C-alpha cells in the first residue's frame, strides 16, 4: 500500500511554492492544504506530512513554523520541507528542521529551489528569479517526492 501524503503550504505573491507542491502532487498523489485551512485536518491519517513555504525575511512563513510546532506526530510518520526563495543560497528551513527532528516520527529531508521574487527592493528593478521555478526545478521536485515515496512505503 502506498504511503498517504499531505503537504501543508503557504504560497503568496507569485505562487512559486504552490507550483512546486502541485508538481509533486502530479507525480505522487498528495493532499494539498493551504496553511490557513490546515487547523482542522487530522494529520494522524497520513504517513508523510510535508511543510512548504516561500521564504519571508530569510525564514519560512510564520504560519508554517507554528503548524510544525503544533502538529502531533507519531513514530510511524515522516516529515519533509519544501521552500522557494528568490535567492536560494542557504538553508532557510533550519528552524523548522529542528522542530521536526525533536518530534516523534522521522524527518526525511527538504527540497528547495528559486522562485520569482519582487518583494521590497527587488521590485524596484523587476524582481529576481524571474523565470523560476523552472521546468527543470519542477522535475527535480517530482524526483524528490518520488524518492520520498520509496522511503515512506
Coordinates of N, CA, C and O in Angstrom, one line a residue:
X1 N 0.8 -1.2 0.0 CA 0.0 0.0 0.0 C 0.9 1.3 0.0 O 1.9 1.3 0.7
X2 N 0.5 2.2 -0.8 CA 1.3 3.4 -0.9 C 1.1 4.3 0.3 O 0.0 4.4 0.8
X3 N 2.1 5.1 0.7 CA 2.0 6.0 1.8 C 1.0 7.1 1.4 O 1.0 7.6 0.3
X4 N 0.3 7.5 2.4 CA -0.6 8.7 2.2 C 0.1 9.9 2.6 O 0.7 10.0 3.7
X5 N 0.2 10.9 1.7 CA 1.0 12.1 1.9 C 0.1 13.3 1.9 O -0.8 13.5 1.1
X6 N 0.4 14.2 2.9 CA -0.2 15.6 2.9 C 0.9 16.6 2.9 O 2.0 16.4 3.4
X7 N 0.6 17.7 2.2 CA 1.5 18.8 2.2 C 0.7 20.1 2.6 O -0.3 20.4 2.0
X8 N 1.2 20.7 3.6 CA 0.6 22.0 4.1 C 1.5 23.1 3.5 O 2.8 23.0 3.6
X9 N 0.9 24.1 2.9 CA 1.8 25.1 2.3 C 1.3 26.5 2.5 O 0.1 26.8 2.7
X10 N 2.2 27.5 2.3 CA 1.9 28.9 2.2 C 2.6 29.4 1.0 O 3.8 29.1 0.8
X11 N 1.8 30.0 0.1 CA 2.3 30.4 -1.2 C 1.6 31.8 -1.6 O 0.5 31.8 -2.0
X12 N 2.3 32.8 -1.3 CA 1.8 34.2 -1.6 C 2.6 34.8 -2.7 O 3.5 34.2 -3.3
X13 N 2.3 36.0 -3.0 CA 2.9 36.8 -4.1 C 2.8 36.2 -5.5 O 1.9 36.5 -6.2
X14 N 3.7 35.3 -5.9 CA 3.7 34.8 -7.2 C 3.3 33.3 -7.3 O 3.3 32.7 -8.4
X15 N 3.0 32.7 -6.2 CA 2.5 31.3 -6.3 C 3.6 30.3 -6.6 O 3.4 29.2 -7.0
X16 N 4.9 30.7 -6.3 CA 6.0 29.8 -6.6 C 5.9 28.4 -5.8 O 6.1 27.4 -6.4
X17 N 5.7 28.5 -4.5 CA 5.6 27.3 -3.7 C 4.4 26.4 -4.2 O 4.6 25.2 -4.2
X18 N 3.3 27.0 -4.5 CA 2.2 26.3 -4.9 C 2.5 25.5 -6.2 O 2.1 24.4 -6.4
X19 N 3.2 26.1 -7.1 CA 3.6 25.5 -8.4 C 4.4 24.2 -8.0 O 4.3 23.2 -8.7
X20 N 5.3 24.3 -7.1 CA 6.2 23.2 -6.7 C 5.4 22.1 -6.1 O 5.5 20.9 -6.5
X21 N 4.5 22.4 -5.1 CA 3.8 21.3 -4.5 C 2.7 20.7 -5.4 O 2.5 19.5 -5.3
X22 N 2.2 21.5 -6.4 CA 1.3 20.9 -7.4 C 2.1 20.0 -8.3 O 1.5 18.9 -8.7
X23 N 3.3 20.3 -8.6 CA 4.1 19.4 -9.5 C 4.4 18.1 -8.7 O 4.3 17.0 -9.3
X24 N 4.7 18.2 -7.4 CA 4.9 17.0 -6.6 C 3.6 16.1 -6.6 O 3.7 14.9 -6.7
X25 N 2.5 16.8 -6.4 CA 1.2 16.1 -6.4 C 0.8 15.4 -7.7 O 0.2 14.4 -7.7
X26 N 1.3 16.0 -8.8 CA 1.1 15.3 -10.1 C 1.9 14.1 -10.2 O 1.5 13.1 -10.8
X27 N 3.1 14.1 -9.6 CA 4.0 12.9 -9.6 C 3.5 11.8 -8.7 O 3.5 10.6 -9.0
X28 N 3.0 12.2 -7.5 CA 2.6 11.2 -6.5 C 1.4 11.8 -5.7 O 1.5 12.9 -5.2
X29 N 0.3 11.2 -5.7 CA -0.9 11.7 -5.1 C -0.6 12.2 -3.7 O -0.2 11.5 -2.9
X30 N -0.9 13.5 -3.5 CA -0.7 14.2 -2.2 C -2.0 15.0 -2.0 O -2.5 15.6 -2.9
X31 N -2.4 15.1 -0.7 CA -3.4 16.0 -0.4 C -2.8 17.3 0.0 O -1.9 17.4 0.8
X32 N -3.1 18.4 -0.7 CA -2.5 19.7 -0.5 C -3.5 20.6 0.3 O -4.7 20.7 0.0
X33 N -2.9 21.2 1.4 CA -3.7 22.1 2.3 C -3.0 23.4 2.4 O -1.9 23.5 3.0
X34 N -3.7 24.5 2.0 CA -3.2 25.8 2.4 C -3.2 25.9 3.9 O -4.1 25.4 4.6
X35 N -2.1 26.5 4.4 CA -1.9 26.5 5.9 C -3.1 27.1 6.6 O -3.4 26.7 7.7
X36 N -3.8 28.1 6.0 CA -4.9 28.7 6.7 C -6.1 27.8 6.8 O -7.1 28.1 7.6
X37 N -6.1 26.7 6.2 CA -7.2 25.7 6.3 C -6.7 24.4 6.9 O -7.5 23.4 6.9
X38 N -5.5 24.3 7.4 CA -5.0 23.1 7.9 C -5.3 22.8 9.4 O -5.0 21.7 9.9
X39 N -5.8 23.8 10.1 CA -6.0 23.6 11.5 C -7.0 22.5 11.9 O -6.9 21.9 12.9
X40 N -7.9 22.3 11.0 CA -9.0 21.3 11.2 C -8.7 19.9 10.6 O -9.5 19.0 10.6
X41 N -7.5 19.7 10.0 CA -7.1 18.5 9.3 C -6.6 17.5 10.4 O -5.8 17.9 11.2
X42 N -7.0 16.3 10.3 CA -6.5 15.2 11.1 C -5.3 14.6 10.4 O -5.4 13.7 9.6
X43 N -4.1 15.0 10.8 CA -2.9 14.6 10.1 C -2.5 13.2 10.6 O -1.6 12.6 10.0
X44 N -3.1 12.6 11.6 CA -2.8 11.3 12.0 C -3.1 10.2 11.0 O -2.5 9.1 11.0
X45 N -4.0 10.5 10.0 CA -4.3 9.6 9.0 C -3.2 9.5 7.9 O -3.3 8.7 7.0
X46 N -2.2 10.4 7.9 CA -1.2 10.5 6.9 C 0.1 9.8 7.4 O 0.5 9.9 8.5
X47 N 0.8 9.1 6.4 CA 2.1 8.5 6.7 C 3.2 9.5 6.6 O 4.2 9.4 7.2
X48 N 3.0 10.5 5.7 CA 4.0 11.5 5.5 C 3.3 12.9 5.5 O 2.3 13.1 4.9
X49 N 4.0 13.9 6.1 CA 3.5 15.3 6.1 C 4.6 16.2 5.7 O 5.6 16.2 6.3
X50 N 4.3 17.0 4.7 CA 5.2 18.0 4.2 C 4.8 19.4 4.6 O 3.6 19.7 4.7
X51 N 5.8 20.2 4.8 CA 5.6 21.6 5.1 C 6.3 22.5 4.1 O 7.5 22.4 3.9
X52 N 5.5 23.3 3.4 CA 6.0 24.1 2.2 C 5.7 25.5 2.4 O 4.7 25.9 2.8
X53 N 6.7 26.4 2.0 CA 6.6 27.8 2.1 C 7.5 28.5 1.2 O 8.6 28.0 0.8
X54 N 7.2 29.8 0.9 CA 8.1 30.7 0.4 C 9.0 31.2 1.5 O 8.7 30.8 2.7
X55 N 10.0 31.9 1.2 CA 10.9 32.5 2.2 C 10.5 33.9 2.4 O 10.4 34.7 1.5
X56 N 10.3 34.3 3.7 CA 9.9 35.6 4.1 C 10.9 36.1 5.1 O 11.0 35.5 6.2
X57 N 11.7 37.2 4.8 CA 12.7 37.7 5.8 C 13.6 36.6 6.2 O 13.9 36.4 7.4
X58 N 14.1 35.8 5.3 CA 15.1 34.7 5.5 C 14.6 33.6 6.4 O 15.3 32.9 7.0
X59 N 13.3 33.4 6.4 CA 12.7 32.3 7.2 C 11.4 31.8 6.4 O 10.9 32.5 5.6
X60 N 11.0 30.6 6.8 CA 9.7 30.1 6.3 C 8.6 30.9 6.9 O 8.8 31.6 7.9
X61 N 7.4 30.8 6.3 CA 6.2 31.5 6.8 C 6.0 31.3 8.3 O 6.1 30.1 8.8
X62 N 5.6 32.3 9.1 CA 5.3 32.1 10.5 C 4.2 31.0 10.7 O 4.2 30.3 11.6
X63 N 3.2 31.0 9.7 CA 2.1 30.0 9.8 C 2.7 28.6 9.7 O 2.2 27.7 10.4
X64 N 3.7 28.4 8.8 CA 4.3 27.0 8.7 C 5.1 26.7 10.0 O 5.0 25.5 10.5
X65 N 5.8 27.6 10.5 CA 6.6 27.4 11.7 C 5.6 27.0 12.8 O 5.9 26.0 13.6
X66 N 4.5 27.7 13.0 CA 3.6 27.4 14.0 C 2.9 26.1 13.9 O 2.8 25.3 14.8
X67 N 2.6 25.7 12.6 CA 2.0 24.4 12.4 C 3.0 23.3 12.7 O 2.6 22.3 13.3
X68 N 4.2 23.5 12.4 CA 5.3 22.5 12.7 C 5.4 22.3 14.2 O 5.5 21.2 14.7
X69 N 5.2 23.4 14.9 CA 5.3 23.3 16.4 C 4.0 22.6 16.9 O 4.1 21.8 17.9
X70 N 2.9 22.9 16.4 CA 1.6 22.4 16.9 C 1.2 21.0 16.5 O 0.5 20.3 17.2
X71 N 1.7 20.5 15.4 CA 1.2 19.2 14.8 C 1.7 18.1 15.7 O 2.8 18.1 16.3
X72 N 0.8 17.1 15.9 CA 1.1 15.9 16.7 C 1.5 14.9 15.7 O 0.7 14.6 14.8
X73 N 2.6 14.2 15.9 CA 3.1 13.2 15.1 C 3.3 11.9 15.9 O 3.6 12.0 17.1
X74 N 3.2 10.8 15.2 CA 3.6 9.5 15.9 C 4.8 8.9 15.3 O 5.3 9.4 14.2
X75 N 5.4 7.9 15.8 CA 6.6 7.3 15.4 C 6.7 6.8 14.0 O 7.7 6.8 13.4
X76 N 5.5 6.5 13.4 CA 5.5 5.9 12.1 C 5.5 7.0 11.0 O 5.8 6.8 9.8
X77 N 5.2 8.2 11.4 CA 5.1 9.3 10.4 C 6.4 9.9 10.0 O 7.3 10.0 10.8
X78 N 6.5 10.4 8.7 CA 7.6 11.0 8.2 C 7.3 12.5 7.9 O 6.1 12.8 7.6
X79 N 8.3 13.3 7.9 CA 8.0 14.7 7.6 C 9.1 15.2 6.6 O 10.2 14.7 6.6
X80 N 8.8 16.3 5.8 CA 9.8 16.9 5.0 C 9.4 18.3 4.8 O 8.3 18.8 5.2
X81 N 10.3 19.1 4.2 CA 10.1 20.5 4.0 C 10.4 20.9 2.5 O 11.3 20.3 1.9
X82 N 9.6 21.8 2.0 CA 9.8 22.4 0.7 C 9.8 23.9 0.8 O 9.0 24.4 1.5
X83 N 10.7 24.6 0.1 CA 10.6 26.0 0.1 C 11.2 26.6 -1.2 O 12.0 25.9 -1.9
X84 N 10.7 27.8 -1.5 CA 11.2 28.5 -2.7 C 11.7 29.9 -2.2 O 11.2 30.4 -1.2
X85 N 12.7 30.4 -2.8 CA 13.4 31.6 -2.4 C 13.9 32.4 -3.6 O 14.4 31.7 -4.5
X86 N 13.8 33.7 -3.5 CA 14.4 34.5 -4.6 C 15.9 34.2 -4.8 O 16.3 34.1 -6.0
X87 N 16.6 34.0 -3.7 CA 18.0 33.6 -3.8 C 18.1 32.4 -2.9 O 17.9 32.6 -1.7
X88 N 18.4 31.3 -3.4 CA 18.5 30.1 -2.6 C 19.9 29.7 -2.3 O 20.6 28.9 -2.9
X89 N 20.5 30.5 -1.3 CA 21.9 30.3 -1.0 C 22.2 29.7 0.4 O 23.4 29.4 0.7
X90 N 21.2 29.5 1.2 CA 21.4 28.9 2.5 C 20.2 28.1 2.9 O 19.1 28.2 2.2
X91 N 20.2 27.4 4.0 CA 19.1 26.6 4.4 C 18.2 27.5 5.2 O 18.4 27.7 6.4
X92 N 17.1 28.0 4.6 CA 16.2 28.8 5.3 C 15.2 28.0 6.2 O 14.4 28.6 6.9
X93 N 15.3 26.7 6.1 CA 14.4 25.9 6.8 C 15.0 25.3 8.1 O 14.3 24.5 8.8
X94 N 16.1 25.8 8.5 CA 16.8 25.2 9.7 C 16.0 25.2 10.9 O 16.0 24.2 11.7
X95 N 15.2 26.3 11.2 CA 14.4 26.3 12.4 C 13.3 25.3 12.4 O 13.1 24.6 13.4
X96 N 12.7 25.1 11.3 CA 11.6 24.1 11.2 C 12.2 22.7 11.2 O 11.6 21.8 11.8
X97 N 13.4 22.5 10.6 CA 14.0 21.2 10.7 C 14.3 20.8 12.1 O 14.0 19.7 12.5
X98 N 14.8 21.8 12.9 CA 15.0 21.5 14.3 C 13.7 21.1 15.0 O 13.7 20.1 15.8
X99 N 12.6 21.8 14.8 CA 11.3 21.5 15.4 C 10.9 20.1 15.0 O 10.5 19.3 15.8
X100 N 11.0 19.7 13.7 CA 10.5 18.4 13.2 C 11.4 17.3 13.7 O 10.9 16.2 14.0
X101 N 12.7 17.5 13.9 CA 13.6 16.5 14.4 C 13.4 16.2 15.8 O 13.7 15.1 16.3
X102 N 12.8 17.1 16.6 CA 12.5 16.9 18.0 C 11.2 16.2 18.2 O 11.0 15.7 19.4
X103 N 10.4 16.0 17.2 CA 9.1 15.4 17.4 C 9.3 13.9 17.1 O 10.3 13.4 16.6
X104 N 8.2 13.2 17.5 CA 8.1 11.7 17.1 C 8.1 11.6 15.6 O 7.8 12.6 14.9
X105 N 8.4 10.5 15.0 CA 8.5 10.3 13.6 C 9.9 10.6 13.1 O 10.8 10.8 13.8
X106 N 10.0 10.7 11.7 CA 11.3 10.8 11.1 C 11.3 12.0 10.1 O 10.5 12.0 9.2
X107 N 12.2 12.9 10.3 CA 12.4 14.0 9.3 C 13.2 13.4 8.2 O 14.3 12.9 8.4
X108 N 12.7 13.5 6.9 CA 13.4 12.8 5.8 C 14.1 13.7 4.8 O 14.7 13.2 3.9
X109 N 14.0 15.0 5.0 CA 14.7 15.9 4.1 C 13.9 17.1 3.6 O 12.8 17.3 4.0
X110 N 14.6 17.9 2.7 CA 14.0 19.1 2.2 C 14.3 19.2 0.7 O 15.3 18.7 0.2
X111 N 13.4 19.9 0.0 CA 13.6 20.3 -1.4 C 13.5 21.8 -1.4 O 12.5 22.4 -0.9
X112 N 14.4 22.5 -2.1 CA 14.3 23.9 -2.3 C 14.7 24.3 -3.7 O 15.5 23.6 -4.3
X113 N 14.2 25.4 -4.1 CA 14.6 26.0 -5.4 C 14.3 27.5 -5.4 O 13.6 28.0 -4.5
X114 N 14.7 28.1 -6.4 CA 14.5 29.5 -6.6 C 13.0 29.8 -7.0 O 12.4 28.9 -7.5
X115 N 12.6 31.0 -6.7 CA 11.3 31.4 -7.1 C 11.3 32.9 -7.4 O 12.2 33.6 -7.0
X116 N 10.4 33.3 -8.3 CA 10.3 34.7 -8.7 C 10.0 35.6 -7.5 O 9.1 35.3 -6.7
X117 N 10.8 36.6 -7.3 CA 10.7 37.4 -6.0 C 10.7 38.9 -6.4 O 11.7 39.4 -7.0
X118 N 9.6 39.6 -6.1 CA 9.6 41.1 -6.3 C 9.4 41.8 -5.0 O 9.0 43.0 -5.0
X119 N 9.7 41.2 -3.9 CA 9.4 41.8 -2.6 C 10.5 42.9 -2.4 O 11.6 42.8 -2.7
X120 N 10.0 44.0 -1.7 CA 10.9 45.1 -1.3 C 11.7 45.7 -2.4 O 11.2 46.0 -3.5
X121 N 13.0 45.8 -2.2 CA 13.9 46.5 -3.2 C 14.0 45.7 -4.5 O 14.3 46.3 -5.5
X122 N 13.7 44.4 -4.4 CA 13.8 43.6 -5.7 C 12.7 44.1 -6.7 O 13.0 44.0 -7.9
X123 N 11.6 44.5 -6.2 CA 10.6 45.0 -7.1 C 10.9 46.3 -7.9 O 10.4 46.6 -8.9
X124 N 11.9 47.0 -7.3 CA 12.3 48.3 -8.0 C 12.9 48.0 -9.3 O 12.9 48.9 -10.2
X125 N 13.5 46.9 -9.5 CA 14.2 46.6 -10.8 C 13.6 45.3 -11.5 O 14.3 44.6 -12.2
X126 N 12.3 45.0 -11.2 CA 11.7 43.9 -11.9 C 11.8 42.6 -11.2 O 11.3 41.6 -11.8
X127 N 12.4 42.5 -10.1 CA 12.5 41.3 -9.4 C 13.7 40.4 -9.7 O 14.5 40.7 -10.6
X128 N 13.8 39.3 -9.0 CA 14.9 38.3 -9.2 C 14.2 37.0 -9.4 O 13.1 36.7 -9.0
X129 N 15.0 36.1 -10.0 CA 14.4 34.7 -10.2 C 13.2 34.7 -11.1 O 12.3 33.9 -10.9
X130 N 13.2 35.6 -12.0 CA 12.0 35.9 -12.9 C 11.4 34.6 -13.5 O 10.2 34.5 -13.6
X131 N 12.2 33.7 -13.9 CA 11.6 32.5 -14.6 C 11.6 31.3 -13.8 O 11.5 30.2 -14.3
X132 N 11.6 31.5 -12.4 CA 11.7 30.4 -11.5 C 10.3 30.2 -10.8 O 9.6 31.2 -10.6
X133 N 10.0 29.0 -10.4 CA 10.7 27.8 -10.6 C 10.6 27.3 -12.1 O 9.6 27.5 -12.8
X134 N 11.7 26.8 -12.6 CA 11.8 26.4 -14.0 C 11.3 25.0 -14.1 O 11.0 24.3 -13.2
X135 N 11.1 24.6 -15.4 CA 10.7 23.2 -15.6 C 11.7 22.2 -15.0 O 11.3 21.2 -14.5
X136 N 13.0 22.5 -15.1 CA 14.0 21.6 -14.5 C 13.8 21.5 -13.0 O 13.9 20.4 -12.4
X137 N 13.5 22.6 -12.4 CA 13.3 22.6 -10.9 C 12.1 21.9 -10.5 O 12.0 21.2 -9.5
X138 N 11.0 22.0 -11.3 CA 9.8 21.2 -11.1 C 10.0 19.7 -11.3 O 9.5 18.9 -10.5
X139 N 10.8 19.4 -12.3 CA 11.2 18.0 -12.5 C 12.0 17.5 -11.2 O 11.7 16.4 -10.8
X140 N 12.9 18.3 -10.7 CA 13.6 17.8 -9.5 C 12.7 17.7 -8.3 O 12.9 16.8 -7.5
X141 N 11.6 18.5 -8.2 CA 10.6 18.4 -7.2 C 9.9 17.1 -7.3 O 9.6 16.4 -6.3
X142 N 9.6 16.7 -8.5 CA 8.9 15.5 -8.8 C 9.8 14.3 -8.4 O 9.4 13.3 -7.8
X143 N 11.1 14.4 -8.7 CA 12.1 13.4 -8.3 C 12.2 13.3 -6.8 O 12.3 12.2 -6.3
X144 N 12.1 14.4 -6.1 CA 12.2 14.4 -4.7 C 11.0 13.6 -4.1 O 11.2 12.7 -3.2
X145 N 9.8 13.9 -4.5 CA 8.7 13.2 -4.0 C 8.6 11.8 -4.3 O 8.2 10.9 -3.6
X146 N 9.1 11.4 -5.5 CA 9.2 10.0 -6.0 C 10.2 9.3 -5.1 O 9.9 8.2 -4.6
X147 N 11.4 9.8 -4.8 CA 12.3 9.2 -3.9 C 11.8 9.1 -2.5 O 12.0 8.1 -1.8
X148 N 11.1 10.1 -2.1 CA 10.5 10.1 -0.8 C 9.4 8.9 -0.7 O 9.4 8.3 0.3
X149 N 8.7 8.7 -1.7 CA 7.7 7.6 -1.8 C 8.4 6.3 -1.5 O 7.9 5.5 -0.7
X150 N 9.6 6.1 -2.0 CA 10.3 4.8 -1.8 C 10.7 4.7 -0.4 O 10.6 3.6 0.2
X151 N 11.0 5.8 0.3 CA 11.5 5.7 1.7 C 10.3 5.6 2.6 O 10.4 5.2 3.8
X152 N 9.1 6.0 2.2 CA 7.9 6.0 3.0 C 7.0 4.8 2.9 O 6.1 4.6 3.7
X153 N 7.1 4.1 1.8 CA 6.1 3.0 1.5 C 6.6 1.7 2.2 O 7.7 1.5 2.5

